[in-house]
Amino acid sequence: MKFLFRLLLILLATFFINCNRTPSLTKDKIYNKTSDLRKDEVYEILNEIIADDSLTLYTVCSHLDNLSDSDDYGFNNQNKKFIERQNEIFKGFQFESNKLKFYSRKKKGFDFIYIDTSCKKGVVNGLSFPLISTDRQRVVLKITEDCHCGLGGQGGIFLYLKQNGHWKRGKSFDHWASY
């Protein structure tokens, strides 16, 4: 009888200890709509957009282009406050090596994008810090390309919408090309 009583106490203690634990966040779990972005989540979203939009970015400048949270992008007040907070949290953010990927047709697989810290030689792409909605279903991203050869470049600001698990390019803002 004492054995069964002890076993019951051990099982109950284990049950209550485990019930009081806060579950850890994994990428399989849904994030709270107002929870702050995590750095790995930013890279995950950018990599999904690069893959889904078939962007071939061999070299990206480590320094980010800035985007304002303008009314032009269609974010509501809740999203604007969320974006302002993320801009404060990620102030001074720079891209790190071995975090951004693109699909290489030559290698028939994903390859890491070279992160250039000088951003002054050769063809270099620029990316802004993404403006991401609270539900992580809308992203505004500035993408530029500069050859540093006196021939110009191209770029624009693009709205991406997540539909059926994939990012689709929606509206374009300030698209430009210089030759």
JSON list of C-alpha atoms in Angstrom, two decimals, residues 29 31 133:
[
{"chain": "A", "resi": 29, "resn": "LYS", "atom": "CA", "xyz": [4.21, 26.62, -33.07]},
{"chain": "A", "resi": 31, "resn": "TYR", "atom": "CA", "xyz": [3.59, 32.90, -32.60]},
{"chain": "A", "resi": 133, "resn": "SER", "atom": "CA", "xyz": [2.88, 42.54, -40.19]}
]
